PDB file of C-alpha atoms in Angstrom:
ATOM      1  CA  MET A   1      59.603  29.764  -5.387  1.00  0.00           C
ATOM      2  CA  ASN A   2      59.439  27.665  -8.775  1.00  0.00           C
ATOM      3  CA  PHE A   3      55.843  26.725  -8.886  1.00  0.00           C
ATOM      4  CA  ALA A   4      57.510  24.372 -12.435  1.00  0.00           C
ATOM      5  CA  SER A   5      59.847  22.402  -9.730  1.00  0.00           C
ATOM      6  CA  PRO A   6      59.045  19.251  -8.159  1.00  0.00           C
ATOM      7  CA  LYS A   7      56.858  19.461  -5.014  1.00  0.00           C
ATOM      8  CA  PHE A   8      60.298  17.968  -3.304  1.00  0.00           C
ATOM      9  CA  LEU A   9      62.436  20.748  -4.172  1.00  0.00           C
ATOM     10  CA  SER A  10      59.728  23.437  -4.188  1.00  0.00           C
ATOM     11  CA  TRP A  11      60.645  25.236  -1.248  1.00  0.00           C
ATOM     12  CA  ILE A  12      64.255  25.844  -1.986  1.00  0.00           C
ATOM     13  CA  PRO A  13      64.707  29.359  -3.851  1.00  0.00           C
ATOM     14  CA  GLN A  14      65.659  28.142  -7.504  1.00  0.00           C
ATOM     15  CA  HIS A  15      68.890  30.434  -7.304  1.00  0.00           C
ATOM     16  CA  ALA A  16      69.865  28.419  -4.580  1.00  0.00           C
ATOM     17  CA  THR A  17      69.467  24.524  -5.982  1.00  0.00           C
ATOM     18  CA  LYS A  18      72.621  25.179  -7.931  1.00  0.00           C
ATOM     19  CA  PHE A  19      74.389  24.896  -4.461  1.00  0.00           C
ATOM     20  CA  LEU A  20      72.853  21.260  -3.415  1.00  0.00           C
ATOM     21  CA  ARG A  21      75.470  18.874  -2.918  1.00  0.00           C
ATOM     22  CA  SER A  22      73.843  15.912  -1.473  1.00  0.00           C
ATOM     23  CA  VAL A  23      70.035  14.864  -2.555  1.00  0.00           C
ATOM     24  CA  GLN A  24      68.093  11.533  -1.523  1.00  0.00           C
ATOM     25  CA  LEU A  25      64.890  10.558  -3.023  1.00  0.00           C
ATOM     26  CA  VAL A  26      62.871   8.006  -1.117  1.00  0.00           C
ATOM     27  CA  LEU A  27      60.776   6.029  -3.932  1.00  0.00           C
ATOM     28  CA  VAL A  28      57.949   3.515  -2.268  1.00  0.00           C
ATOM     29  CA  VAL A  29      57.485   1.101  -5.068  1.00  0.00           C
ATOM     30  CA  HIS A  30      54.058  -0.331  -4.356  1.00  0.00           C
ATOM     31  CA  ASP A  31      53.558  -2.461  -7.527  1.00  0.00           C
ATOM     32  CA  TYR A  32      55.075  -4.115 -10.191  1.00  0.00           C
ATOM     33  CA  ASN A  33      53.324  -1.665 -12.634  1.00  0.00           C
ATOM     34  CA  TYR A  34      55.316   1.410 -10.994  1.00  0.00           C
ATOM     35  CA  GLY A  35      57.001   3.687 -13.526  1.00  0.00           C
ATOM     36  CA  LEU A  36      55.178   2.757 -16.449  1.00  0.00           C
ATOM     37  CA  PRO A  37      54.952   5.324 -19.384  1.00  0.00           C
ATOM     38  CA  GLY A  38      51.976   7.620 -19.100  1.00  0.00           C
ATOM     39  CA  ALA A  39      51.406   7.010 -15.334  1.00  0.00           C
ATOM     40  CA  THR A  40      50.800   9.790 -13.095  1.00  0.00           C
ATOM     41  CA  GLU A  41      54.253   8.881 -11.077  1.00  0.00           C
ATOM     42  CA  THR A  42      56.168   8.409 -13.937  1.00  0.00           C
ATOM     43  CA  THR A  43      55.460  12.143 -15.138  1.00  0.00           C
ATOM     44  CA  LYS A  44      56.427  13.146 -12.135  1.00  0.00           C
ATOM     45  CA  TRP A  45      59.537  11.369 -11.685  1.00  0.00           C
ATOM     46  CA  LEU A  46      60.534  12.488 -15.413  1.00  0.00           C
ATOM     47  CA  LYS A  47      60.309  15.978 -14.442  1.00  0.00           C
ATOM     48  CA  SER A  48      61.855  15.481 -11.231  1.00  0.00           C
ATOM     49  CA  ILE A  49      64.674  14.396 -13.184  1.00  0.00           C
ATOM     50  CA  ASP A  50      64.926  17.237 -15.974  1.00  0.00           C
ATOM     51  CA  PHE A  51      64.292  19.647 -12.908  1.00  0.00           C
ATOM     52  CA  ILE A  52      67.530  18.318 -11.367  1.00  0.00           C
ATOM     53  CA  ALA A  53      69.608  18.222 -14.704  1.00  0.00           C
ATOM     54  CA  GLN A  54      68.632  22.109 -15.667  1.00  0.00           C
ATOM     55  CA  ASN A  55      68.859  23.527 -12.302  1.00  0.00           C
ATOM     56  CA  THR A  56      71.478  21.958 -10.081  1.00  0.00           C
ATOM     57  CA  ASN A  57      75.074  21.665 -10.934  1.00  0.00           C
ATOM     58  CA  VAL A  58      74.959  17.845 -11.902  1.00  0.00           C
ATOM     59  CA  PRO A  59      78.845  17.638 -11.463  1.00  0.00           C
ATOM     60  CA  ARG A  60      78.762  18.420  -7.655  1.00  0.00           C
ATOM     61  CA  LEU A  61      76.118  16.672  -6.895  1.00  0.00           C
ATOM     62  CA  THR A  62      75.652  13.336  -5.117  1.00  0.00           C
ATOM     63  CA  LEU A  63      72.058  11.754  -5.630  1.00  0.00           C
ATOM     64  CA  THR A  64      70.834   8.823  -3.675  1.00  0.00           C
ATOM     65  CA  ILE A  65      67.668   6.840  -5.009  1.00  0.00           C
ATOM     66  CA  ASP A  66      66.263   4.752  -2.396  1.00  0.00           C
ATOM     67  CA  MET A  67      64.036   2.013  -3.126  1.00  0.00           C
ATOM     68  CA  SER A  68      64.631   0.561   0.016  1.00  0.00           C
ATOM     69  CA  SER A  69      61.709   1.372   2.071  1.00  0.00           C
ATOM     70  CA  GLU A  70      59.713  -1.418   4.300  1.00  0.00           C
ATOM     71  CA  LEU A  71      56.768  -0.014   3.132  1.00  0.00           C
ATOM     72  CA  ASP A  72      57.916  -1.714  -0.300  1.00  0.00           C
ATOM     73  CA  ALA A  73      59.008  -4.667   2.049  1.00  0.00           C
ATOM     74  CA  TYR A  74      56.131  -5.364   3.884  1.00  0.00           C
ATOM     75  CA  GLY A  75      53.109  -3.006   2.258  1.00  0.00           C
ATOM     76  CA  ASP A  76      52.323   0.671   2.118  1.00  0.00           C
ATOM     77  CA  GLY A  77      48.815   0.982   3.617  1.00  0.00           C
ATOM     78  CA  TYR A  78      46.780   0.892   0.639  1.00  0.00           C
ATOM     79  CA  GLY A  79      46.651  -2.815   0.459  1.00  0.00           C
ATOM     80  CA  TYR A  80      49.726  -3.822  -1.733  1.00  0.00           C
ATOM     81  CA  VAL A  81      51.744  -6.875   0.067  1.00  0.00           C
ATOM     82  CA  LEU A  82      54.923  -7.516  -2.494  1.00  0.00           C
ATOM     83  CA  PRO A  83      56.535 -11.155  -2.164  1.00  0.00           C
ATOM     84  CA  ARG A  84      60.064 -11.340  -0.229  1.00  0.00           C
ATOM     85  CA  ILE A  85      61.420 -13.174  -3.295  1.00  0.00           C
ATOM     86  CA  ASP A  86      61.002 -12.107  -6.864  1.00  0.00           C
ATOM     87  CA  PRO A  87      61.529 -15.264  -8.729  1.00  0.00           C
ATOM     88  CA  ASP A  88      60.264 -14.216 -12.053  1.00  0.00           C
ATOM     89  CA  GLY A  89      62.263 -10.923 -12.108  1.00  0.00           C
ATOM     90  CA  ALA A  90      59.309  -8.171 -11.784  1.00  0.00           C
ATOM     91  CA  MET A  91      60.665  -5.908  -9.764  1.00  0.00           C
ATOM     92  CA  TRP A  92      63.852  -6.203 -11.536  1.00  0.00           C
ATOM     93  CA  THR A  93      62.309  -4.773 -14.630  1.00  0.00           C
ATOM     94  CA  VAL A  94      60.623  -2.007 -12.221  1.00  0.00           C
ATOM     95  CA  TYR A  95      63.872  -1.187 -11.073  1.00  0.00           C
ATOM     96  CA  GLN A  96      65.521  -0.798 -14.320  1.00  0.00           C
ATOM     97  CA  ARG A  97      61.912   1.061 -15.719  1.00  0.00           C
ATOM     98  CA  ILE A  98      62.913   3.488 -12.976  1.00  0.00           C
ATOM     99  CA  MET A  99      66.265   4.307 -13.425  1.00  0.00           C
ATOM    100  CA  GLU A 100      66.444   4.648 -17.129  1.00  0.00           C
ATOM    101  CA  PRO A 101      65.786   7.698 -17.657  1.00  0.00           C
ATOM    102  CA  MET A 102      68.460   8.989 -15.014  1.00  0.00           C
ATOM    103  CA  VAL A 103      71.352   8.792 -18.190  1.00  0.00           C
ATOM    104  CA  ARG A 104      69.783  12.679 -18.372  1.00  0.00           C
ATOM    105  CA  LEU A 105      71.796  13.053 -15.175  1.00  0.00           C
ATOM    106  CA  LYS A 106      75.135  11.513 -16.608  1.00  0.00           C
ATOM    107  CA  GLY A 107      78.123  13.439 -15.040  1.00  0.00           C
ATOM    108  CA  LEU A 108      76.718  12.964 -11.701  1.00  0.00           C
ATOM    109  CA  GLN A 109      79.372  13.335  -8.777  1.00  0.00           C
ATOM    110  CA  ASN A 110      78.141  10.116  -7.183  1.00  0.00           C
ATOM    111  CA  LEU A 111      75.257   8.243  -7.379  1.00  0.00           C
ATOM    112  CA  PHE A 112      74.195   5.417  -4.916  1.00  0.00           C
ATOM    113  CA  VAL A 113      70.737   3.415  -5.479  1.00  0.00           C
ATOM    114  CA  HIS A 114      69.397   1.255  -2.563  1.00  0.00           C
ATOM    115  CA  LEU A 115      67.003  -1.388  -3.425  1.00  0.00           C
ATOM    116  CA  SER A 116      64.434  -3.742  -1.382  1.00  0.00           C
ATOM    117  CA  TRP A 117      64.578  -6.948  -3.434  1.00  0.00           C
ATOM    118  CA  PRO A 118      65.213  -9.718  -3.274  1.00  0.00           C
ATOM    119  CA  LEU A 119      64.275  -9.568   0.535  1.00  0.00           C
ATOM    120  CA  SER A 120      65.808 -12.520   1.231  1.00  0.00           C
ATOM    121  CA  ASP A 121      68.855 -12.440   3.297  1.00  0.00           C
ATOM    122  CA  LEU A 122      70.108 -15.126   1.156  1.00  0.00           C
ATOM    123  CA  GLU A 123      69.824 -13.072  -2.067  1.00  0.00           C
ATOM    124  CA  GLU A 124      71.709  -9.524  -0.137  1.00  0.00           C
ATOM    125  CA  ASP A 125      74.841 -10.454  -2.928  1.00  0.00           C
ATOM    126  CA  LEU A 126      71.918 -10.519  -5.653  1.00  0.00           C
ATOM    127  CA  ARG A 127      70.588  -7.085  -4.153  1.00  0.00           C
ATOM    128  CA  HIS A 128      73.951  -5.337  -4.406  1.00  0.00           C
ATOM    129  CA  LEU A 129      74.989  -6.414  -7.847  1.00  0.00           C
ATOM    130  CA  HIS A 130      71.561  -4.549  -9.192  1.00  0.00           C
ATOM    131  CA  GLU A 131      72.464  -2.156  -6.818  1.00  0.00           C
ATOM    132  CA  ARG A 132      75.979  -1.755  -8.422  1.00  0.00           C
ATOM    133  CA  ILE A 133      74.356  -2.489 -12.144  1.00  0.00           C
ATOM    134  CA  LEU A 134      71.907   0.453 -12.251  1.00  0.00           C
ATOM    135  CA  GLU A 135      74.361   2.778 -10.569  1.00  0.00           C
ATOM    136  CA  ARG A 136      77.455   2.244 -13.749  1.00  0.00           C
ATOM    137  CA  ARG A 137      74.272   2.317 -16.058  1.00  0.00           C
ATOM    138  CA  VAL A 138      74.269   5.943 -15.173  1.00  0.00           C
ATOM    139  CA  MET A 139      77.855   6.634 -14.196  1.00  0.00           C
ATOM    140  CA  GLY A 140      79.856   4.170 -15.908  1.00  0.00           C
ATOM    141  CA  ASP A 141      81.380   0.751 -16.249  1.00  0.00           C
ATOM    142  CA  ASP A 142      84.181   1.850 -14.063  1.00  0.00           C
ATOM    143  CA  TYR A 143      82.305   3.383 -11.320  1.00  0.00           C
ATOM    144  CA  ASP A 144      82.147   2.223  -7.851  1.00  0.00           C
ATOM    145  CA  SER A 145      79.814   3.498  -5.499  1.00  0.00           C
ATOM    146  CA  VAL A 146      81.372   2.063  -2.582  1.00  0.00           C
ATOM    147  CA  SER A 147      84.488   3.517  -2.949  1.00  0.00           C
ATOM    148  CA  LYS A 148      83.220   6.911  -3.352  1.00  0.00           C
ATOM    149  CA  GLY A 149      81.251   6.064   0.379  1.00  0.00           C
ATOM    150  CA  LYS A 150      77.857   4.414  -0.297  1.00  0.00           C
ATOM    151  CA  VAL A 151      77.009   2.216   2.798  1.00  0.00           C
ATOM    152  CA  ARG A 152      75.676  -0.959   1.933  1.00  0.00           C
ATOM    153  CA  ARG A 153      72.983  -1.791   3.647  1.00  0.00           C
ATOM    154  CA  SER A 154      71.336  -4.982   5.368  1.00  0.00           C
ATOM    155  CA  LEU A 155      67.453  -5.034   5.570  1.00  0.00           C
ATOM    156  CA  GLU A 156      67.238  -6.900   8.074  1.00  0.00           C
TER     157      GLU A 156
END
């Protein structure tokens, strides 16, 4: 085992990581400070991205970043409850901050991003637009995740 690898990949022998073809990372974003520079979760996130960049066959990897957990939407058991709407754009800022270092993985075969906010059914198109914007920041302006097999999710 490679003890320098992120915990979620530490069970995979290091020589086998280059054979990974699909990885799904579920991030439970429980407050508006998530991903701030110097925070513990930010350090772990950056190490995870670096590990993937250095130890997998990035051009053959499909990576799913799932931030659509119900824990995000309704509270995470630690007393955090976030609103169903995002009127001031705070969660959009958090999502951008989390995805910013993903440019280190340029050349991925596919990138699928799933978000929670805004939670209102009336805003589903906006949520899908935000997902597409984040995917294209990593994959390029012409990238279309739906044509690559992404299934759009409804929160209800």
